CSV table of C-alpha atoms in Angstrom, one decimal:
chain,number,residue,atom,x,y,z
A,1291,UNK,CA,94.0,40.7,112.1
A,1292,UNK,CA,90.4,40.1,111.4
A,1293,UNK,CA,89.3,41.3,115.2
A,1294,UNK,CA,90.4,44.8,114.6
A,1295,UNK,CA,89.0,47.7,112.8
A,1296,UNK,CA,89.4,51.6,111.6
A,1297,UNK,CA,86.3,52.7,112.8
A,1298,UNK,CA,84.8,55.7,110.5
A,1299,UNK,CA,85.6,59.5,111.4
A,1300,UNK,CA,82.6,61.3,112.9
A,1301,UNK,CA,82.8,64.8,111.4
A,1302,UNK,CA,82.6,68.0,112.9
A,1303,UNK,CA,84.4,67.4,115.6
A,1304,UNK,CA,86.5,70.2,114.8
A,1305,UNK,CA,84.7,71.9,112.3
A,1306,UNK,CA,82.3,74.4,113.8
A,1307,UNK,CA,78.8,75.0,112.4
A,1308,UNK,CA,79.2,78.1,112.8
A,1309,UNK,CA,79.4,80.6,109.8
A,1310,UNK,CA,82.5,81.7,109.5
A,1311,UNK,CA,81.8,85.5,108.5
A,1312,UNK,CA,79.4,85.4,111.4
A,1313,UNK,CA,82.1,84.9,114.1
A,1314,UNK,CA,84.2,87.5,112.0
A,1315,UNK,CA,81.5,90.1,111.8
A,1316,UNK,CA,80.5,89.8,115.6
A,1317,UNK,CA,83.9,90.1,116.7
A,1318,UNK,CA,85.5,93.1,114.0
A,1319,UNK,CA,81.6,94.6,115.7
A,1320,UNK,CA,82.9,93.9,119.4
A,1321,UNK,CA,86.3,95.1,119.5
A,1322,UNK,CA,85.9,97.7,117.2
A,1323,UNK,CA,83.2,99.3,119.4
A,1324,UNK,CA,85.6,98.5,122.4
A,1325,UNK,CA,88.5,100.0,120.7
A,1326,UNK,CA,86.4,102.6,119.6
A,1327,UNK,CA,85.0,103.8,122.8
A,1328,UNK,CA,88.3,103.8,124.7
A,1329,UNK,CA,90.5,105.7,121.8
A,1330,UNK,CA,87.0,108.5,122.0
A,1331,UNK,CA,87.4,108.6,125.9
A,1332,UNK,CA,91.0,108.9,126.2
A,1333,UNK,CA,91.6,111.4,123.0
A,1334,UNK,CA,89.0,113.9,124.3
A,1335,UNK,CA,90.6,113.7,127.6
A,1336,UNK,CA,94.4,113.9,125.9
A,1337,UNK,CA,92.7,117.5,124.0
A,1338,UNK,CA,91.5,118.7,127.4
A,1339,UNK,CA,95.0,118.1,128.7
A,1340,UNK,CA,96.3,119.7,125.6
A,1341,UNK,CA,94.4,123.0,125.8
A,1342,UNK,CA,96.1,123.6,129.0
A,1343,UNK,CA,99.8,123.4,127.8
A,1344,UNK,CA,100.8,127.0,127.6
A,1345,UNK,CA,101.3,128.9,125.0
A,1346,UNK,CA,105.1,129.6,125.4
A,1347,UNK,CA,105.6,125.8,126.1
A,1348,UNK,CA,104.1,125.1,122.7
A,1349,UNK,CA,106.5,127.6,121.1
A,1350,UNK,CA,109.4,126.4,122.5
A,1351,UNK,CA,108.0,123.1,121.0
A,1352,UNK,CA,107.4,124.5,118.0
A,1353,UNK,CA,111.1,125.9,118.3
A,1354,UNK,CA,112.9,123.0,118.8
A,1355,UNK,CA,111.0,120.4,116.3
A,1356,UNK,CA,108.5,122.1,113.8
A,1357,UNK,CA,110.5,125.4,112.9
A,1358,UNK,CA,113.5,125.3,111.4
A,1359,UNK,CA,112.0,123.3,107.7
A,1360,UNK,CA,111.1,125.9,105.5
A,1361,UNK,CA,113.3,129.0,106.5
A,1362,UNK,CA,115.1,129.3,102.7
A,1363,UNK,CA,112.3,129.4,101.1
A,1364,UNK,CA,111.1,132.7,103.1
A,1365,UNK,CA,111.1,135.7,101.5
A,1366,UNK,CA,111.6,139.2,103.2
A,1367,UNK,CA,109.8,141.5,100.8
A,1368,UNK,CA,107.2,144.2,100.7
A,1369,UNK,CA,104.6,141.4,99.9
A,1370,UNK,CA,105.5,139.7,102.8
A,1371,UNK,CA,105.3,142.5,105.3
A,1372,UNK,CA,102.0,143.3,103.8
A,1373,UNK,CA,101.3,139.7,104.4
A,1374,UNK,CA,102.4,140.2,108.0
A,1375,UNK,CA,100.4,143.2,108.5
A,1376,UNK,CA,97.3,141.6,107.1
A,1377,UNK,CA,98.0,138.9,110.0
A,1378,UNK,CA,97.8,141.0,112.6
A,1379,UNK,CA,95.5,143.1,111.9
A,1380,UNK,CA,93.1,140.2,111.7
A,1381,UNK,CA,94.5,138.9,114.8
A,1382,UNK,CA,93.3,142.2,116.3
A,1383,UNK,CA,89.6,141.7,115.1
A,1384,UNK,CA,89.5,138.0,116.9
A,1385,UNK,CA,90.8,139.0,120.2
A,1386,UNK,CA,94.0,136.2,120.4
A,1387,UNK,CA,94.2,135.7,124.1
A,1388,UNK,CA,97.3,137.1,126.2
A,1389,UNK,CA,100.9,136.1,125.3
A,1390,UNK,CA,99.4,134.2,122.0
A,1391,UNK,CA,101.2,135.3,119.4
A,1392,UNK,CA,100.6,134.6,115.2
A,1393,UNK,CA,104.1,134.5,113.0
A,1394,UNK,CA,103.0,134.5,109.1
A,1395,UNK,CA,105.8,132.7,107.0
A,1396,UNK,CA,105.2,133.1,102.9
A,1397,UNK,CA,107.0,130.5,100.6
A,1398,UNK,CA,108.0,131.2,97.2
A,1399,UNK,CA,106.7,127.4,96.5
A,1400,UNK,CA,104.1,126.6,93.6
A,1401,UNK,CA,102.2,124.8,96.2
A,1402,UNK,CA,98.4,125.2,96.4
A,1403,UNK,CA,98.0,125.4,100.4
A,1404,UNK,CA,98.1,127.1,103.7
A,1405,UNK,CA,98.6,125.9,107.0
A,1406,UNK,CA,98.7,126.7,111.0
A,1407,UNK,CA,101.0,125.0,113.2
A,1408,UNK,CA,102.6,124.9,117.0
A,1409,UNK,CA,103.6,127.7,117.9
A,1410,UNK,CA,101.4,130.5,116.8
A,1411,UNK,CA,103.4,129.6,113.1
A,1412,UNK,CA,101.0,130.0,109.8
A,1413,UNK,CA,102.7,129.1,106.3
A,1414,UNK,CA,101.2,130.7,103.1
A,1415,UNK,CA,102.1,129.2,100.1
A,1416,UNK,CA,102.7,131.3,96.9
A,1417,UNK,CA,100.5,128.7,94.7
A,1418,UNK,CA,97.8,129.5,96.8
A,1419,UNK,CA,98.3,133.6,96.5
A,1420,UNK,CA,98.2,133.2,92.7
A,1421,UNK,CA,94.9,131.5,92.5
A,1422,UNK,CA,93.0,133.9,94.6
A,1423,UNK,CA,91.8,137.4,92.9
A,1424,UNK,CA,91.5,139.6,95.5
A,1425,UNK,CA,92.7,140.3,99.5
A,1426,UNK,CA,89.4,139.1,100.8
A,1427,UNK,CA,89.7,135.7,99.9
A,1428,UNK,CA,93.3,135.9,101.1
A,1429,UNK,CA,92.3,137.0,104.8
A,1430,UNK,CA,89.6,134.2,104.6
A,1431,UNK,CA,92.4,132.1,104.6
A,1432,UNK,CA,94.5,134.0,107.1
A,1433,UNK,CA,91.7,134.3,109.1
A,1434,UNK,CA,90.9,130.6,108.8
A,1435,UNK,CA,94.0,129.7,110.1
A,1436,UNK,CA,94.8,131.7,113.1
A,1437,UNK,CA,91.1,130.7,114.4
A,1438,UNK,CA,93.1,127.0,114.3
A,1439,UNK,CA,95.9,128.4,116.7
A,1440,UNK,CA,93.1,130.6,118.5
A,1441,UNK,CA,91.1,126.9,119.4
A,1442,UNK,CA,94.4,125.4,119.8
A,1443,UNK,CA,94.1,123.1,117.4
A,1444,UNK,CA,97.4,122.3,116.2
A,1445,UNK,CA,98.4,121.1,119.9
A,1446,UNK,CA,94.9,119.5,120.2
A,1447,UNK,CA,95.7,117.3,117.2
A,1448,UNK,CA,99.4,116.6,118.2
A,1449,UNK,CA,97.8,115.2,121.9
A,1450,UNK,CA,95.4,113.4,120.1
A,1451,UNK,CA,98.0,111.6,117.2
A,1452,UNK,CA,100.1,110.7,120.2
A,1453,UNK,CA,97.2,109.9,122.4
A,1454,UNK,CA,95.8,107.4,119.6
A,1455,UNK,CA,99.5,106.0,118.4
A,1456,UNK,CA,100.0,105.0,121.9
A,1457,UNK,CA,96.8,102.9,122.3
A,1458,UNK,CA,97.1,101.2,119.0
A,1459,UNK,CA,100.7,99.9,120.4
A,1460,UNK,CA,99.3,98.9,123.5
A,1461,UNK,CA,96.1,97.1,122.2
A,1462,UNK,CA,98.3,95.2,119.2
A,1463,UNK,CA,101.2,94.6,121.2
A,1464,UNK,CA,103.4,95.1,118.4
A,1465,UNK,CA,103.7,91.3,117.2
A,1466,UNK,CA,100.3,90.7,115.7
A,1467,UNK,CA,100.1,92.5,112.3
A,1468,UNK,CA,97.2,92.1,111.1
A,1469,UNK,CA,95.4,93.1,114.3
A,1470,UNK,CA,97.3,96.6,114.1
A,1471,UNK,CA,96.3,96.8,110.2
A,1472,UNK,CA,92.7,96.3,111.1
A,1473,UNK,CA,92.6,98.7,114.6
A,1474,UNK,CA,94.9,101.1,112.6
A,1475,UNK,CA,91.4,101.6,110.1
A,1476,UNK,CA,89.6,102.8,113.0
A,1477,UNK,CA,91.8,105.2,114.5
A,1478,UNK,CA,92.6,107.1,111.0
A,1479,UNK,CA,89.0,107.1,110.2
A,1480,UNK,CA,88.5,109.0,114.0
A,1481,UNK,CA,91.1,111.2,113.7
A,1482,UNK,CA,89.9,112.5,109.9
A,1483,UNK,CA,86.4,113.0,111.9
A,1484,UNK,CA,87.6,115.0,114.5
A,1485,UNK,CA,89.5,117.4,112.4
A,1486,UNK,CA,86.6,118.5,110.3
A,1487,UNK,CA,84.8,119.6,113.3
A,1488,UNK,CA,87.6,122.1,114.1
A,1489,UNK,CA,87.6,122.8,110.4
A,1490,UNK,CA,83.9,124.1,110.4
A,1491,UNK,CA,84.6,125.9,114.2
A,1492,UNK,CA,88.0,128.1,112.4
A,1493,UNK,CA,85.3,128.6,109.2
A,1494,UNK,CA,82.8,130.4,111.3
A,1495,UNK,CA,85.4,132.2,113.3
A,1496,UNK,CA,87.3,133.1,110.3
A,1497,UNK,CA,83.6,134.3,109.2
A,1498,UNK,CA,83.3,136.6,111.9
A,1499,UNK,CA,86.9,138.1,111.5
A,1500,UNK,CA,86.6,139.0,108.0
A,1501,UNK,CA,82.3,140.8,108.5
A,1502,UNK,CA,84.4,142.6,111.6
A,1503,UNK,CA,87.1,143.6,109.8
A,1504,UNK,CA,85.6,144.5,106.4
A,1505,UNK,CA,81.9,145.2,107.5
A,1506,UNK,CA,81.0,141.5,105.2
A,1507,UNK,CA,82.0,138.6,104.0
A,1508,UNK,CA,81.7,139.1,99.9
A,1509,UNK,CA,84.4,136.9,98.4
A,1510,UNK,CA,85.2,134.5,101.4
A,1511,UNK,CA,83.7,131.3,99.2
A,1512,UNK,CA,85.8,132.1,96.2
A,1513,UNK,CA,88.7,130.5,98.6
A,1514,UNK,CA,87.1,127.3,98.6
A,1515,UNK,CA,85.9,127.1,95.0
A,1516,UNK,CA,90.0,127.7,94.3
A,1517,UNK,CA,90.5,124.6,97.0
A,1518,UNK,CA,87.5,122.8,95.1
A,1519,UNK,CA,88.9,122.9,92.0
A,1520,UNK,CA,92.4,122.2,93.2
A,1521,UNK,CA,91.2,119.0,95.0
A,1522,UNK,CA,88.5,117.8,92.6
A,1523,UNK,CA,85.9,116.5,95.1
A,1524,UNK,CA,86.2,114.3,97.8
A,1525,UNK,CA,83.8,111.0,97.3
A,1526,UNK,CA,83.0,110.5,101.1
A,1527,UNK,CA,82.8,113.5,103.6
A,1528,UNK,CA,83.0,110.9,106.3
A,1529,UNK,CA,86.6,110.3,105.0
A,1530,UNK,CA,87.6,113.7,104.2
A,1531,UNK,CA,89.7,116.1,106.6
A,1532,UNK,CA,88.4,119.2,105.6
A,1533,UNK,CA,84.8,119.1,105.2
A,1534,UNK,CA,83.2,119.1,101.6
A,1535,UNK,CA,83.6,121.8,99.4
A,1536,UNK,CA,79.9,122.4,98.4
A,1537,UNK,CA,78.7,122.0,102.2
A,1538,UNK,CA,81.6,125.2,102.8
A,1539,UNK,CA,80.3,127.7,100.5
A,1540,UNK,CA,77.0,127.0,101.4
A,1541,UNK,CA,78.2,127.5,104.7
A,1542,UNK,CA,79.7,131.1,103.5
A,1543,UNK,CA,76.7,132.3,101.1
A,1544,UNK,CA,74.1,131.4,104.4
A,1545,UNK,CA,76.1,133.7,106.6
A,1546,UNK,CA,76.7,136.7,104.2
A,1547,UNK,CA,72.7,136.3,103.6
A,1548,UNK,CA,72.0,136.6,107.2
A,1549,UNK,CA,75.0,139.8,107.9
A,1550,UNK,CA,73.5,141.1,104.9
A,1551,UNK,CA,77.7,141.1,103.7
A,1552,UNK,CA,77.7,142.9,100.6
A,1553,UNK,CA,80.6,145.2,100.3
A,1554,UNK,CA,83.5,146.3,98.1
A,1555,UNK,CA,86.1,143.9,97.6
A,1556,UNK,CA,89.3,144.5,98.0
A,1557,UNK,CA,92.9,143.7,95.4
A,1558,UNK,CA,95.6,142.5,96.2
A,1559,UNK,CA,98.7,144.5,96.0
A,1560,UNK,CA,101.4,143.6,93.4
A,1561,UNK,CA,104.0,140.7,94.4
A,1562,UNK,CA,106.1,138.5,92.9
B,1220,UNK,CA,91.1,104.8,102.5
B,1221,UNK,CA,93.6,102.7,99.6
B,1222,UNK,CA,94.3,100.5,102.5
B,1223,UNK,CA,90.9,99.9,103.5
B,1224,UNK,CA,90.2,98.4,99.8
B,1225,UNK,CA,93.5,96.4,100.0
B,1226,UNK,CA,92.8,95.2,103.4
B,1227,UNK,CA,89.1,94.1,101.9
B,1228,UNK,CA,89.9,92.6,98.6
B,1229,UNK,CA,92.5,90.7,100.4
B,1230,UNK,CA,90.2,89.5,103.0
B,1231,UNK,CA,87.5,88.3,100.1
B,1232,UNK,CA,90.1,86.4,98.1
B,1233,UNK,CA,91.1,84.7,101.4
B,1234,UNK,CA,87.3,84.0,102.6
B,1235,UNK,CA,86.1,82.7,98.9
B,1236,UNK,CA,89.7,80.7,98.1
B,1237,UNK,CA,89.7,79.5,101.6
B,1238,UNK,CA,86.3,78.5,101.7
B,1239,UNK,CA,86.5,76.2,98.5
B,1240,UNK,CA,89.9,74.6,99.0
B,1241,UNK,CA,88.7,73.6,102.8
B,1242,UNK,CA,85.4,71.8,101.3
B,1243,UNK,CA,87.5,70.0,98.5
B,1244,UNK,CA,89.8,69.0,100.4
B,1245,UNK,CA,87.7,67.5,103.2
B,1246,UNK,CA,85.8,66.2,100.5
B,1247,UNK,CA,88.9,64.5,99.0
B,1248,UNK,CA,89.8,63.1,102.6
B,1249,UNK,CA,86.5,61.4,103.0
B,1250,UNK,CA,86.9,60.1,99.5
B,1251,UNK,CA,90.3,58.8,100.3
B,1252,UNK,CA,89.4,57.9,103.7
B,1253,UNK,CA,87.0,55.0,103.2
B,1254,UNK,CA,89.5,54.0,100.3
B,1255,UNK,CA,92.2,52.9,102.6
B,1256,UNK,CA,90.6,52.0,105.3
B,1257,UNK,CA,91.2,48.4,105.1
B,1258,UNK,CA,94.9,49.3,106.5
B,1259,UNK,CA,95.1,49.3,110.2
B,1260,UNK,CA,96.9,51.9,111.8
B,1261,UNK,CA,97.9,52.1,115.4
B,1262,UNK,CA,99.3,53.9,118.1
B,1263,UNK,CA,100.9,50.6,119.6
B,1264,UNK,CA,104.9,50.0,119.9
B,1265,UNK,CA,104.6,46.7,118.5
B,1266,UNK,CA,102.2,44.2,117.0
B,1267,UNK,CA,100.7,41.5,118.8
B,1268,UNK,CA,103.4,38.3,119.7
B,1269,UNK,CA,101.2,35.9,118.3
B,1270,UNK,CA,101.8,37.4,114.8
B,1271,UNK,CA,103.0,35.5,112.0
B,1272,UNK,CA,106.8,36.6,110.3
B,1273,UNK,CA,106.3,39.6,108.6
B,1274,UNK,CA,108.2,41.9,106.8
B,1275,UNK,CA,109.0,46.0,108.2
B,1276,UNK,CA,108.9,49.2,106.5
B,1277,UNK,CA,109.5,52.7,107.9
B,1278,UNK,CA,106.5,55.1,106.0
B,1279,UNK,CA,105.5,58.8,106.3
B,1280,UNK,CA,103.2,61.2,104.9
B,1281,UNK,CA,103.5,64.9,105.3
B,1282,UNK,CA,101.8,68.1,104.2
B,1283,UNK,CA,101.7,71.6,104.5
B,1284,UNK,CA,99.3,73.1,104.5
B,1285,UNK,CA,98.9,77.3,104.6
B,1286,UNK,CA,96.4,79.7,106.1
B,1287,UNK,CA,94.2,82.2,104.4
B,1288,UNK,CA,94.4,85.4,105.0
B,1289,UNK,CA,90.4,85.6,105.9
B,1290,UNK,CA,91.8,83.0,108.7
B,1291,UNK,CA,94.3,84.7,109.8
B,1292,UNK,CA,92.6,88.2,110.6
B,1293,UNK,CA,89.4,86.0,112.6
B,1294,UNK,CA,92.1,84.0,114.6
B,1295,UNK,CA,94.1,87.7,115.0
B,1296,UNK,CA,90.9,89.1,116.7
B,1297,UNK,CA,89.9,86.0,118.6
B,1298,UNK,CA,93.1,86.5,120.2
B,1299,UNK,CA,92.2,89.7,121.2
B,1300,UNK,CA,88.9,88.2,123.0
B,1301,UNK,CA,90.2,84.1,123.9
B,1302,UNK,CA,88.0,81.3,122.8
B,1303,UNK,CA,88.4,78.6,120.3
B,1304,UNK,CA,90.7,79.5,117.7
B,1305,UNK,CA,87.9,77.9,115.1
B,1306,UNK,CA,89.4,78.6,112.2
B,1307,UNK,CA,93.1,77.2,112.8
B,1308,UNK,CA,91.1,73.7,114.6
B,1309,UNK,CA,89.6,72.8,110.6
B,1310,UNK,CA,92.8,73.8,109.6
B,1311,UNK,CA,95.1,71.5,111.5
B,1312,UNK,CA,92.3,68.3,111.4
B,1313,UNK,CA,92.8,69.0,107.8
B,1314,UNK,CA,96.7,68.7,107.8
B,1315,UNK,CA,96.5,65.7,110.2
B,1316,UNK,CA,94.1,63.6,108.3
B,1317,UNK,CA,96.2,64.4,105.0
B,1318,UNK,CA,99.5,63.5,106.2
B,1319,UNK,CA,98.2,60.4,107.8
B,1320,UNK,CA,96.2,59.3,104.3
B,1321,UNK,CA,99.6,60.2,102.7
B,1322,UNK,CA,101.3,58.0,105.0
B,1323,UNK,CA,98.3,55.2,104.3
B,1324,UNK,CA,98.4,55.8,100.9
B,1325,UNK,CA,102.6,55.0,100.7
B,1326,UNK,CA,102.0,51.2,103.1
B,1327,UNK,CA,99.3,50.3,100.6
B,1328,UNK,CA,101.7,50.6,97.5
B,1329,UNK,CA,104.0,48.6,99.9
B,1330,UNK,CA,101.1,46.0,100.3
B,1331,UNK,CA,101.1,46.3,103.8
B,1332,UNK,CA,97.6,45.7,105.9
B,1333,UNK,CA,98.8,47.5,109.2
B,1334,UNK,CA,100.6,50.2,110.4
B,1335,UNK,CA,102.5,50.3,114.2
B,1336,UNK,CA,103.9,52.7,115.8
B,1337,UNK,CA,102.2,55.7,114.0
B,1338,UNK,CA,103.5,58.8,115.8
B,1339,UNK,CA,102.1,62.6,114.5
B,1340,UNK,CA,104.9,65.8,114.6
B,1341,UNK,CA,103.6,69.3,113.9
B,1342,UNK,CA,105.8,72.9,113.0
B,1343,UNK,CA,104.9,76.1,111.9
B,1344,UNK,CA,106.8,76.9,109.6
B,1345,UNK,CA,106.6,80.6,109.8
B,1346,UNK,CA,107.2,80.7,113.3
B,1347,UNK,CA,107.7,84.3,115.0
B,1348,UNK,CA,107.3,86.2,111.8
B,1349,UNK,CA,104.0,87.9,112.6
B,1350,UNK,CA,104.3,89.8,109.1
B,1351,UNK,CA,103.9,86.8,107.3
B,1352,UNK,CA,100.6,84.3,106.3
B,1353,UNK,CA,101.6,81.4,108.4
B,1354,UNK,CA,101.2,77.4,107.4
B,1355,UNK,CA,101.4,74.8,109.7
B,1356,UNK,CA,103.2,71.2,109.2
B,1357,UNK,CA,101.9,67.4,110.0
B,1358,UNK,CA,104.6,64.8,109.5
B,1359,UNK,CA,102.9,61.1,110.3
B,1360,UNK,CA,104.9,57.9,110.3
B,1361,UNK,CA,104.7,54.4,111.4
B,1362,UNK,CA,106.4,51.0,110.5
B,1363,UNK,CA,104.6,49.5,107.6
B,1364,UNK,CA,103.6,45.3,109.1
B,1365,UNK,CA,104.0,43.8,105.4
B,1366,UNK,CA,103.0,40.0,105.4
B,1367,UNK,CA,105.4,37.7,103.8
B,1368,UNK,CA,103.3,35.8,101.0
């Protein structure tokens, strides 16, 4: 059939002369500032809403989900009564607003860590009591950790983790994977962000406490030289919930300086 | 942040892989292309009355042809926004101009000149699994005109 012909493909049709990485790059830019922007709006409005949650709603909360993991490994000694009394003594010195109320639970656990949860509940680990030489360090931490459920933090950062979960559904829809790996990137690297501030906030509260309660600070850094050590350092502050270690002490050192906190320090009774 | 690095590393073996296997293959299909063009293919039910007696033969060509990972995230987001889905269009002309070559390629070892009928099926064949790199499927076929010598 000579009167018929494959005529020749023009190219391109289909192909677009357009860089690939360069669409990719505008449009990870585009959505992540989109995504970015509403997750920032709508978190700070879910910790406003937070901070107005009552305090006895958040310990019935706390009653009902949180409380209830670690109770064997509780011990009910002299240690832990000091512990207790330590607690709310330095409760005292930061004025805890009506009906707020701080319960100290020690664990017998070789864990190096301390934390403050819902409810007014703050768990001291005995890994962390053995690194530290003396009481002052130990009410550093204390200290540190009921300025968290002072600022309500705890419930701030549950809001906020349930605020963010529930964008990250609606935006991906559920069926497209990769879209939720790639948005899921953003939101963690927020949320670490957000927590360091109210890191640095319980520092300098924690600060306060401790030159109000022992007339200076002397001994407060040797808390985070033991975390320091424990962590080895973090390569990027940026990704790091609590902030860096140096950046801390200097933090402590600055304010003894300017309090002029030099004072006696303090042991720590005997416990096992 | 061991999920950023995987999520990266993944997305530079799929842009750099990708990237090459696209160009040599289109560069192959050109290649191939201007081989075989000599052999007509149409869309047409049936050739022309006036044709001489010929011989019939059912051919096909199909390929498979998978997406990269690189792909996949850009066509993710696009989705996100609309638009052309730019990097799944190079992707299926690639699979159609493969299976259709194929196809060529099988009438020319069959000696025939022309090709009716030629009809193009596609299928993904990881539909619904979103967890999943997804390829795509072009089946082409046609009845083979061979001329009787």
């Amino acid at each position: 059939m000579p009167e018929y012909e494959n005529p020749e493909v023009p190219e391109g049709i289909n192909v677009s002369e357009e860089h690939p990485l360069k669409e990719f790059i505008l449009l990870a830019c585009g959505i992540g500032a989109a995504v970015a922007v509403v997750l920032f709006a709508l978190t700070l409005l879910a910790q406003n809403a937070a901070k107005a949650i009552p305090f006895e709603m958040e310990k019935k909360l706390a009653a009902n989900a949180i409380f209830s993991a670690d109770t064997e490994n509780l011990k009910s000694s002299e240690f832990e009564k000091y512990l207790s009394t330590l607690a709310n003594k330095l409760a005292k010195q930061q004025g805890l607003p009506e009906g707020m109320t701080i319960t100290l639970h020690y664990s017998n656990q070789n864990i190096v860590n301390a934390f403050a949860t819902l409810g007014g509940h703050i768990f001291v680990y005995r890994g962390l009591i053995d690194k530290l030489p003396h009481e002052n360090a130990l009410a550093m931490v204390i200290a540190h950790e009921i300025a968290h459920i002072r600022h309500r933090d705890p419930i701030i950062a549950m809001g906020r983790g349930a605020t963010m979960m529930l964008i990250l559904a609606l935006f991906t829809g559920g069926d497209s994977a990769v879209a939720q790996q790639f948005l899921g990137q953003i939101g963690l690297v927020t949320a670490l962000n957000f927590n360091r501030e109210q890191e640095l906030a319980a520092d300098v509260v924690a600060l306060e406490t401790l030159q109000a309660y022992y007339g200076h600070v002397n001994g407060a850094e040797v808390l985070f030289e033991v975390l320091g050590e424990e962590e080895g350092e973090v390569p990027l502050a940026f990704l790091s919930t609590h902030p860096m270690t140096q950046s801390r002490i200097d933090h402590v050192i600055s304010f003894r300086d300017e309090h002029d906190g030099r004072g006696e320090l303090t042991p720590l009774p005997e416990y096992q | 942040m061991y999920d950023i690095l995987i999520f990266l590393t993944l997305m530079a073996l799929g842009f750099f892989f990708g990237r090459r296997a696209e160009k040599k293959h289109f560069k192959s299909i050109r290649r191939r292309e201007a081989k075989y063009r000599q052999i007509l293919a149409f869309s047409e039910r049936l050739p022309p009355p006036n044709t001489r007696p010929v011989e019939s033969q059912l051919v096909s060509g199909n390929v498979v042809i998978s997406v990269d990972y690189f792909k996949q995230i850009v066509a993710g987001l696009k989705t996100l926004v609309g638009g052309r889905l730019t990097s799944y269009e190079s992707l299926l002309e690639r699979a159609r101009r493969e299976a259709i070559l194929r196809m060529k390629e099988q009438a020319a070892a069959a000696g025939a000149e022309t090709i009716f009928n030629v009809k193009l099926e596609t299928a993904s064949i990881t539909k619904g699994n979103g967890q999943q790199v997804g390829c795509v499927e072009v089946f082409a076929y046609g009845t083979a005109i061979i001329p009787i010598a």
